[in-house]
XYZ file of C-alpha atoms in Angstrom:
657
model
C 0.000 0.000 0.000
C 1.662 3.258 -1.130
C 1.353 6.639 0.586
C -1.519 7.748 -1.657
C -3.564 4.645 -0.756
C -2.866 5.231 2.930
C -4.130 8.813 2.647
C -7.279 7.730 0.793
C -8.071 5.037 3.356
C -7.566 7.356 6.320
C -9.464 10.202 4.637
C -12.503 7.976 4.006
C -12.453 6.852 7.657
C -12.242 10.484 8.800
C -15.130 11.443 6.507
C -17.255 8.647 8.000
C -16.412 9.899 11.497
C -17.107 13.472 10.387
C -20.518 12.539 9.022
C -21.447 10.732 12.227
C -20.422 13.727 14.352
C -22.380 16.135 12.123
C -25.579 14.105 12.455
C -25.181 14.154 16.243
C -24.410 17.887 16.209
C -27.668 18.512 14.357
C -29.506 17.065 17.362
C -27.245 18.660 19.991
C -26.007 21.972 18.616
C -24.473 23.062 21.944
C -22.127 20.101 22.223
C -18.615 21.522 21.931
C -17.090 18.035 22.045
C -18.750 17.336 18.702
C -17.571 20.677 17.315
C -14.016 19.803 18.352
C -14.278 16.341 16.768
C -15.448 17.904 13.513
C -12.680 20.498 13.560
C -9.986 17.889 14.241
C -11.224 15.664 11.405
C -11.258 18.589 8.955
C -7.837 19.727 10.130
C -6.375 16.236 9.649
C -7.862 15.855 6.163
C -6.523 19.284 5.199
C -3.015 18.604 6.518
C -2.773 15.084 5.098
C -4.129 16.259 1.749
C -1.378 18.857 1.428
C 1.256 16.330 2.517
C 0.285 13.702 -0.068
C -0.274 16.053 -3.006
C -4.072 16.402 -2.814
C -3.945 20.203 -2.982
C -7.555 20.520 -4.158
C -8.757 18.567 -1.122
C -6.565 20.639 1.198
C -7.654 24.008 -0.208
C -11.349 23.152 -0.188
C -11.272 21.657 3.324
C -9.417 24.718 4.649
C -12.487 26.891 4.087
C -14.776 24.591 6.081
C -12.144 24.176 8.786
C -11.996 27.977 9.167
C -15.742 28.086 9.822
C -15.536 25.489 12.594
C -12.508 27.188 14.097
C -14.728 30.249 14.454
C -17.394 28.099 16.111
C -14.827 26.762 18.587
C -13.756 30.278 19.536
C -17.343 31.504 19.957
C -17.172 33.874 16.969
C -19.596 31.774 14.914
C -22.505 29.544 15.764
C -24.067 26.185 14.902
C -27.234 25.972 12.812
C -29.076 23.354 10.728
C -27.897 25.176 7.593
C -24.270 24.844 8.677
C -24.685 21.106 9.282
C -26.377 20.569 5.900
C -23.675 22.519 4.076
C -20.940 20.575 5.841
C -22.546 17.249 4.899
C -22.660 18.423 1.287
C -18.980 19.426 1.588
C -18.180 15.913 2.880
C -19.713 14.457 -0.282
C -17.503 16.677 -2.445
C -14.366 15.845 -0.436
C -15.165 12.146 -0.767
C -15.406 12.496 -4.551
C -12.101 14.379 -4.727
C -10.342 11.812 -2.526
C -11.542 9.039 -4.849
C -10.124 10.923 -7.839
C -13.472 11.922 -9.364
C -13.830 15.272 -11.096
C -15.757 17.960 -9.212
C -16.512 21.194 -11.026
C -14.880 24.334 -9.658
C -18.205 26.181 -9.811
C -19.784 23.630 -7.498
C -16.992 23.999 -4.959
C -17.001 27.799 -5.173
C -20.774 27.888 -4.748
C -20.588 25.783 -1.604
C -17.799 27.910 -0.120
C -19.856 31.035 -0.830
C -22.808 29.515 1.018
C -20.606 28.873 4.051
C -19.619 32.528 4.104
C -23.217 33.665 3.584
C -24.641 31.890 6.618
C -26.399 34.440 8.830
C -24.692 34.263 12.195
C -27.625 35.976 13.919
C -29.807 32.921 13.331
C -27.297 30.519 14.796
C -27.138 29.147 18.290
C -24.109 29.772 20.494
C -22.364 26.558 21.522
C -21.862 25.855 25.176
C -18.595 26.986 26.710
C -17.423 27.463 30.250
C -14.289 28.267 32.173
C -12.670 25.746 34.465
C -10.327 26.435 37.344
C -8.769 24.747 40.354
C -6.461 22.602 38.239
C -4.195 20.251 40.176
C -0.620 19.811 38.980
C -0.289 16.886 36.578
C 1.260 13.617 37.574
C 1.760 10.314 35.839
C -1.334 8.624 34.424
C 0.395 5.823 32.566
C -0.830 2.244 32.753
C -4.434 1.302 33.583
C -5.750 4.758 34.417
C -9.133 5.381 36.006
C -11.171 8.491 36.803
C -12.566 8.940 40.306
C -15.074 11.403 41.727
C -14.059 12.056 45.348
C -16.537 13.787 47.665
C -14.723 15.022 50.769
C -17.155 16.446 53.361
C -15.409 17.304 56.664
C -17.505 17.237 59.820
C -18.262 20.682 61.293
C -15.939 20.079 64.279
C -12.940 18.868 62.212
C -10.959 22.061 62.919
C -10.574 20.879 66.517
C -8.171 18.153 65.311
C -7.184 19.142 61.754
C -6.525 22.704 60.696
C -4.881 22.463 57.278
C -6.187 20.412 54.318
C -3.358 21.445 51.981
C -1.242 18.326 52.761
C -4.180 16.158 51.647
C -4.367 17.901 48.299
C -0.572 17.733 47.961
C -0.757 13.945 48.287
C -3.524 13.794 45.692
C -1.299 15.916 43.451
C 1.269 13.120 43.499
C -1.268 10.479 42.431
C -2.277 11.872 39.046
C -4.147 14.643 37.294
C -7.345 16.244 38.476
C -9.426 19.201 39.518
C -10.451 20.348 43.009
C -13.710 22.238 43.478
C -14.693 23.831 46.772
C -18.411 23.913 47.589
C -19.436 26.915 49.698
C -23.220 26.673 49.558
C -23.416 25.667 53.264
C -21.573 28.779 54.508
C -24.075 30.868 56.579
C -24.345 34.650 56.759
C -22.047 36.656 59.013
C -24.458 36.548 61.958
C -24.516 32.742 62.051
C -20.855 32.202 61.153
C -18.657 30.419 63.734
C -14.908 30.600 63.114
C -14.204 27.156 64.595
C -16.817 25.362 62.452
C -16.120 23.925 59.001
C -18.874 24.677 56.494
C -16.943 23.762 53.345
C -16.803 20.559 51.313
C -14.628 19.569 48.371
C -15.144 17.567 45.222
C -12.082 16.191 43.450
C -12.122 14.695 39.937
C -8.927 12.633 39.770
C -7.362 10.584 36.965
C -4.826 8.124 38.368
C -3.360 4.682 37.833
C -2.729 4.119 41.551
C -6.125 2.619 42.409
C -8.828 3.445 44.932
C -6.864 2.201 47.942
C -4.131 4.760 47.293
C -6.779 7.506 47.366
C -8.221 6.250 50.656
C -4.724 6.194 52.151
C -4.513 9.963 51.582
C -7.491 10.477 53.904
C -6.515 7.823 56.450
C -5.796 10.341 59.251
C -9.085 12.238 58.822
C -11.446 9.382 57.956
C -13.141 9.599 61.358
C -13.668 13.342 60.932
C -15.271 13.370 57.493
C -17.679 11.716 55.097
C -15.728 10.350 52.146
C -17.259 8.962 48.942
C -15.081 7.652 46.102
C -16.902 6.817 42.884
C -15.208 5.251 39.849
C -16.284 7.039 36.667
C -14.059 5.380 34.031
C -11.799 2.345 34.278
C -9.893 0.170 31.770
C -11.420 1.866 28.753
C -11.138 -0.290 25.617
C -11.646 0.577 21.980
C -15.229 -0.762 22.139
C -16.049 1.512 25.078
C -14.806 4.726 23.507
C -17.645 7.164 22.984
C -18.197 10.918 23.252
C -17.823 12.284 26.782
C -21.096 12.604 28.740
C -23.025 15.860 28.433
C -23.055 18.444 31.203
C -26.692 17.760 32.038
C -26.128 14.002 32.165
C -23.332 14.450 34.703
C -25.436 16.734 36.916
C -28.283 14.193 36.905
C -25.875 11.306 37.658
C -24.475 13.240 40.622
C -27.952 14.009 41.941
C -27.505 17.789 41.637
C -30.678 18.052 39.528
C -33.496 15.698 38.615
C -34.179 14.550 35.038
C -37.409 16.552 35.062
C -35.639 19.741 36.151
C -33.012 19.227 33.483
C -35.654 18.711 30.781
C -37.421 21.943 31.795
C -34.180 23.928 31.571
C -33.221 22.392 28.211
C -36.634 23.322 26.799
C -35.828 27.018 27.294
C -33.131 26.828 24.584
C -30.457 28.653 26.580
C -27.053 27.538 27.819
C -27.847 24.679 30.175
C -25.342 25.667 32.863
C -26.489 29.281 33.029
C -30.160 28.272 32.997
C -29.742 25.837 35.905
C -27.947 28.520 37.914
C -30.623 31.091 37.092
C -33.296 28.596 38.196
C -31.325 28.189 41.456
C -31.184 24.439 40.951
C -27.381 24.376 41.182
C -24.563 26.740 42.144
C -21.445 27.676 40.194
C -19.298 25.060 41.944
C -21.671 22.291 40.794
C -21.202 23.387 37.197
C -17.419 23.599 37.596
C -17.178 20.075 39.012
C -19.396 18.667 36.237
C -17.294 20.382 33.568
C -14.080 19.083 35.169
C -15.494 15.566 35.159
C -16.552 15.904 31.509
C -13.104 17.138 30.483
C -11.208 14.350 32.225
C -13.471 11.620 30.877
C -12.994 13.045 27.394
C -9.222 13.216 27.827
C -8.884 9.648 29.128
C -11.017 8.244 26.309
C -8.961 10.107 23.731
C -5.699 8.816 25.221
C -7.006 5.262 25.285
C -8.180 5.534 21.678
C -4.773 6.798 20.584
C -3.072 3.987 22.529
C -5.225 1.340 20.866
C -4.614 2.911 17.474
C -0.846 2.838 18.056
C -1.025 -0.921 18.689
C -2.855 -1.699 15.459
C -1.459 -2.382 11.996
C -3.195 -1.412 8.767
C -3.135 -4.264 6.243
C -4.296 -3.960 2.594
C -7.448 -5.979 1.934
C -5.863 -7.904 -0.947
C -3.090 -9.186 1.333
C -5.697 -10.323 3.840
C -7.635 -12.092 1.090
C -4.432 -13.774 -0.062
C -3.765 -14.979 3.484
C -7.245 -16.483 3.743
C -6.815 -18.185 0.375
C -3.548 -19.761 1.538
C -5.167 -20.889 4.781
C -7.960 -22.384 2.703
C -5.465 -24.391 0.656
C -3.810 -25.544 3.881
C -7.203 -26.662 5.206
C -7.721 -28.734 2.042
C -4.320 -30.411 2.412
C -4.928 -31.071 6.100
C -8.317 -32.643 5.322
C -6.705 -34.950 2.754
C -4.061 -35.893 5.306
C -6.694 -36.708 7.944
C -8.497 -39.006 5.505
C -5.381 -41.195 5.181
C -4.313 -41.336 8.836
C -6.022 -44.670 9.475
C -3.380 -46.471 7.405
C -0.415 -44.731 9.057
C 1.688 -45.715 12.065
C 0.908 -44.207 15.515
C 3.663 -41.571 15.262
C 2.360 -40.329 11.907
C -1.191 -40.287 13.264
C -0.037 -38.143 16.187
C 1.690 -35.713 13.809
C -1.420 -35.541 11.612
C -3.583 -34.749 14.653
C -1.200 -31.963 15.676
C -1.286 -30.547 12.142
C -5.092 -30.619 12.288
C -5.124 -28.720 15.608
C -2.708 -26.061 14.369
C -4.567 -25.713 11.080
C -7.846 -25.193 12.917
C -6.321 -22.484 15.130
C -4.720 -20.800 12.115
C -8.024 -20.932 10.241
C -9.935 -19.377 13.137
C -7.344 -16.615 13.541
C -7.249 -15.853 9.818
C -11.037 -15.723 9.638
C -11.221 -13.437 12.690
C -9.041 -10.924 10.838
C -11.742 -10.670 8.174
C -14.543 -10.119 10.666
C -15.961 -6.604 10.951
C -18.714 -5.213 13.194
C -21.849 -4.413 11.201
C -22.100 -1.183 13.199
C -19.585 0.334 10.763
C -22.115 -0.288 8.004
C -25.188 0.641 10.052
C -23.792 4.057 10.932
C -23.758 5.085 7.263
C -27.546 4.866 7.064
C -28.079 7.756 9.472
C -27.223 10.150 6.672
C -29.479 8.286 4.232
C -32.451 8.474 6.615
C -31.799 12.162 7.290
C -31.692 13.129 3.612
C -34.673 11.009 2.546
C -36.873 12.185 5.417
C -36.159 15.810 4.499
C -36.856 15.181 0.801
C -40.172 13.439 1.569
C -41.239 15.763 4.428
C -41.344 12.914 6.916
C -40.145 12.668 10.491
C -38.168 9.473 11.111
C -36.018 8.142 13.939
C -33.411 5.482 13.157
C -32.665 3.018 15.965
C -29.552 0.857 15.624
C -29.034 -2.277 17.740
C -26.437 -5.039 17.695
C -23.794 -3.005 15.898
C -21.086 -5.046 17.638
C -22.211 -8.197 15.767
C -19.412 -9.283 13.437
C -19.590 -10.539 9.858
C -17.046 -11.433 7.203
C -15.823 -8.221 5.577
C -16.875 -9.501 2.159
C -20.419 -9.971 3.447
C -20.437 -6.507 5.012
C -19.235 -4.903 1.773
C -21.830 -6.666 -0.386
C -24.629 -6.038 2.102
C -24.574 -2.266 1.602
C -26.686 -2.111 -1.579
C -29.458 -4.484 -0.400
C -29.821 -2.538 2.854
C -29.924 0.797 1.007
C -32.819 -0.426 -1.160
C -34.722 -1.804 1.841
C -34.316 1.398 3.861
C -35.373 3.575 0.908
C -38.537 1.473 0.615
C -39.172 1.776 4.344
C -38.938 5.566 4.134
C -40.943 5.981 0.917
C -43.560 3.204 1.067
C -43.578 2.279 4.745
C -43.482 5.378 6.941
C -46.478 7.666 6.468
C -46.411 11.459 6.467
C -46.827 13.141 9.878
C -50.388 14.164 9.001
C -51.449 10.642 8.037
C -49.795 9.144 11.119
C -51.536 11.655 13.393
C -54.898 10.868 11.750
C -54.372 7.179 12.602
C -53.439 7.888 16.204
C -49.725 7.341 15.731
C -46.800 9.488 16.753
C -45.914 11.941 13.984
C -42.372 10.584 14.043
C -41.952 7.192 12.443
C -39.348 4.663 13.549
C -37.040 2.465 11.506
C -35.176 -0.129 13.544
C -32.035 -1.816 12.205
C -30.797 -4.742 14.317
C -28.254 -7.549 14.029
C -27.766 -10.664 16.144
C -26.120 -14.078 15.953
C -28.365 -17.069 15.321
C -26.241 -20.219 15.358
C -23.832 -20.162 12.423
C -25.746 -17.282 10.866
C -26.359 -13.616 11.486
C -29.881 -12.225 11.306
C -30.299 -8.607 10.236
C -33.768 -7.136 10.678
C -35.061 -3.911 9.176
C -38.432 -2.989 10.635
C -40.647 0.077 10.481
C -43.841 1.122 12.258
C -45.457 2.364 9.063
C -48.549 1.379 7.118
C -47.458 -2.169 6.334
C -47.722 -3.939 2.986
C -51.005 -3.647 1.066
C -51.810 -7.277 0.283
C -54.646 -6.453 -2.127
C -52.585 -3.896 -4.039
C -49.773 -6.443 -4.434
C -52.243 -9.124 -5.566
C -53.825 -6.769 -8.111
C -50.439 -5.743 -9.489
C -49.375 -9.398 -9.762
C -52.551 -10.232 -11.747
C -52.043 -7.166 -13.948
C -48.484 -8.269 -14.789
C -49.490 -11.893 -15.382
C -47.521 -13.200 -12.410
C -50.732 -14.494 -10.803
C -54.129 -15.523 -12.168
C -57.519 -14.190 -11.124
C -58.997 -16.270 -8.296
C -55.704 -17.884 -7.327
C -55.334 -18.493 -3.585
C -52.159 -17.199 -1.924
C -50.939 -17.121 1.631
C -49.743 -13.769 2.956
C -46.133 -14.984 2.770
C -46.583 -15.893 -0.904
C -48.058 -12.446 -1.553
C -45.180 -10.749 0.259
C -42.625 -12.691 -1.789
C -43.993 -11.089 -4.979
C -42.347 -7.762 -4.121
C -39.011 -9.380 -5.002
C -40.072 -9.981 -8.616
C -38.028 -7.939 -11.147
C -39.806 -4.737 -12.150
C -42.527 -5.166 -9.508
C -43.783 -1.909 -7.958
C -47.091 -0.725 -6.528
C -46.057 2.948 -6.554
C -48.590 5.174 -8.316
C -45.896 7.337 -9.874
C -42.171 7.307 -10.409
C -40.201 9.479 -7.968
C -36.546 10.118 -7.247
C -36.765 7.505 -4.504
C -38.795 4.650 -5.971
C -41.451 3.568 -8.431
C -39.344 2.085 -11.230
C -39.684 -1.482 -9.992
C -35.997 -1.917 -9.250
C -34.677 -2.399 -5.752
C -36.247 -5.366 -4.018
C -35.196 -7.768 -6.774
C -31.678 -6.399 -6.258
C -32.073 -7.166 -2.570
C -33.024 -10.783 -3.229
C -30.215 -11.383 -5.751
C -27.668 -9.711 -3.468
C -28.672 -11.773 -0.443
C -28.760 -15.033 -2.422
C -25.274 -14.273 -3.767
C -24.142 -14.266 -0.126
C -25.777 -17.691 0.457
C -28.455 -15.985 2.521
C -32.236 -15.797 2.569
C -34.624 -12.884 2.967
C -38.032 -13.041 4.649
C -40.877 -10.506 4.911
C -43.523 -10.103 7.588
C -46.062 -7.308 7.671
C -49.204 -6.240 9.535
C -51.585 -3.622 8.130
C -51.195 -0.349 9.972
C -48.459 -1.738 12.214
C -45.445 -1.931 9.932
C -43.158 -4.287 8.062
C -40.139 -6.371 9.066
C -37.621 -7.686 6.546
C -35.202 -10.288 7.914
C -31.952 -11.189 6.184
C -30.225 -14.385 7.308
C -26.572 -14.675 6.321
C -23.701 -17.067 7.000
C -20.965 -15.686 9.253
C -18.277 -16.231 6.654
C -18.044 -17.079 2.979
C -14.705 -18.834 2.956
C -14.456 -21.925 5.193
C -17.183 -23.990 6.837
C -17.339 -27.047 9.074
C -19.027 -29.786 7.096
C -20.182 -33.370 7.413
C -18.493 -35.597 4.798
C -20.790 -38.311 3.396
C -20.486 -40.866 0.594
C -22.971 -42.164 -1.969
C -22.008 -44.535 -4.826
C -18.328 -43.743 -4.163
C -19.037 -40.017 -4.638
C -18.217 -37.607 -1.805
C -20.579 -34.843 -0.627
C -20.275 -32.219 2.114
C -23.263 -31.047 4.159
C -22.809 -27.835 6.237
C -22.806 -28.886 9.880
C -24.795 -25.773 10.793
C -27.938 -27.275 9.194
C -27.464 -30.876 10.421
C -29.811 -31.943 13.235
C -29.710 -35.728 13.513
C -28.754 -38.899 11.656
C -31.067 -41.933 11.235
C -30.504 -45.478 9.980
C -32.713 -46.707 7.121
C -32.821 -50.381 6.054
C -34.056 -51.893 2.802
C -37.228 -53.030 4.583
C -37.871 -49.453 5.738
C -37.545 -48.316 2.132
C -39.970 -51.021 0.964
C -42.534 -50.055 3.617
C -42.636 -46.472 2.276
C -44.191 -47.789 -0.991
C -42.007 -45.737 -3.320
C -42.306 -42.485 -1.331
C -39.148 -40.788 -0.113
C -40.285 -40.373 3.492
C -38.920 -41.590 6.828
C -40.676 -41.857 10.184
C -39.150 -39.507 12.781
C -40.815 -39.219 16.216
C -44.131 -40.558 14.852
C -44.034 -38.047 11.986
C -43.329 -38.687 8.341
C -40.469 -36.456 7.108
C -39.532 -36.234 3.399
C -35.987 -36.859 2.253
C -33.952 -36.493 -0.934
C -32.013 -39.544 -2.101
C -28.686 -38.266 -3.407
C -28.291 -41.420 -5.507
C -31.522 -40.605 -7.365
C -30.995 -36.844 -7.405
C -27.609 -37.086 -9.176
C -28.383 -40.203 -11.251
C -25.660 -42.336 -9.655
C -25.399 -46.026 -10.517
C -25.034 -48.890 -8.072
C -27.049 -50.812 -5.508
C -28.441 -49.279 -2.324
C -26.586 -50.784 0.672
C -28.538 -52.933 3.181
C -28.321 -50.104 5.703
C -27.896 -46.463 4.786
C -28.133 -43.126 6.627
C -30.634 -40.269 6.376
C -29.134 -36.962 7.527
C -31.911 -34.747 8.947
C -31.329 -31.062 8.130
C -33.225 -27.883 8.919
C -33.181 -24.755 6.770
C -35.590 -21.833 6.525
C -37.588 -23.354 9.371
C -38.282 -26.599 7.464
C -36.892 -30.098 8.003
C -35.756 -32.371 5.200
C -33.572 -35.479 5.034
C -30.680 -36.408 2.751
C -30.252 -40.143 2.108
C -26.600 -41.226 1.751
C -24.747 -44.556 1.738
C -22.509 -43.750 4.718
C -21.252 -40.951 6.949
C -17.483 -40.440 7.025
C -17.173 -37.647 9.597
C -16.417 -33.963 10.145
C -14.677 -32.163 7.318
C -13.434 -28.604 6.965
C -14.563 -27.302 3.606
C -13.250 -24.355 1.640
C -15.799 -22.489 -0.458
C -14.227 -20.737 -3.442
C -15.737 -19.293 -6.628
C -15.028 -21.116 -9.868
C -12.365 -19.521 -12.023
C -13.262 -17.543 -15.147
C -12.403 -20.511 -17.372
C -15.283 -22.521 -15.848
C -17.806 -19.714 -16.325
């Protein structure tokens, strides 16, 4: 991978992160953490672009970066227009990074729109000043953040006069902020010089552990109330997320209730100032919450950088080559295992060791190809946002199970089918706010995208709470197109399956989103190409759910090796349930029907000898392998079962096509 490829890969990742942050900023325009994330991403793209010769990318990005620098400094403000323009700028940057031509007029027009944004209509982002900073110490190793509430008893001055040594010891433990709470100090008339009215809150990042903190207070523990709460500990790459919001911290600490926070947020002013004006908190509460927010953010950033430093970027083609080689090794190992019965004990032992190592190598190689589907799911937030605006609909997207992993090839090829399904959900499924309100629904529709493991498969569900599929409209369209005949009886599932027919559409008119009859047939072909299945369920007025079932990986599977008429077959172990013996008398008793009795039920089976036209006599006793797929059971009749067999699935070369 040369330097240009490295830049392109990193730029695309930064653009994905940028898009995600922009969509969140649209919902939370006061969140300065998001503004900083956006600025850093733009700054990195600009700098890297100049370094690797992408001057057009660097120059264009510089203009957007300047706008967000002004937002950071409080000179400019966040608005929906700014977010929309920045998303459009991301699209242009993405095109330029990929080497596609973008007209200069288009770029100049967008830059002019950035400059023309009316700052008076924008909302000032939250900002606040922090003080009381403790001198920094070492935070290497497994760092954690602690919230320490130190509340001396009123009579503590009778035994302890100076708290400075305590804070000096904390200074040696790590990095933090000390906030003094003075809300309990009475007026001059009630003030007693020998009474302590103060309390302190310390937000400390340290790798020394909670016991080291308690040791600092060991000589005053009888004269105070001490609470030590762990806020962050052993952050991993999967835990890294934006720092909590100011209001969330205040609620977690018990300074305000969720209801009080919601009332203050509704007034559309800076949350900290509003809570102070409402006399729900004092300035020291805000300072401690901001200190906590800053340290959580800093620790997460450090952990993310540490994880990134321990990773290695590998070109996809090298990874594919590795998996191919492992696949060939699996084939050789399987051939070796087949011949071990005729070898001496030492050779058998070596063959077993080779099998163990090959299995471990296979699992490790396959794990390198696994990617969380959340990376793919996150891209649909932008799609939902743009479509809902174009169609004047209000839609929430809920993502669940993003940590579920799939083979990278599956993830890459799953993008188009999911795009078509989501576009249909938005256009055909979710109603307009007026129609939803007339039917007693919330004006905002919901699309839920979930993923979960189901045995050797992954199930991805796309569901909406819209109008559901119109069975009669689909039936009428099918009759009109000659797919079905008048008076034919269909189950609902058979009706639903018609939407996957090429060119099938019930839309009254063609729009930019749908109506041309392409989309769902693409979904079916795409899913079948991945050895998956797609199912539809719908209820009138309640919504539609489309379920895609996919294998975890496309490369290597665990199979059951069987033999019929000296021909070898492999059955995926994931679908195998049981194995039954069938004698010649059992076959005779079925009177020419390919059925076998299982638990007092007759289950059909396919005889591989008949199915593939193989010659030879049926053995006196053969095996029927019971399999389950798509919720249905069926048997496969074979001469004998050989055993487990690792199978490599590879496409045929061009010469065989």
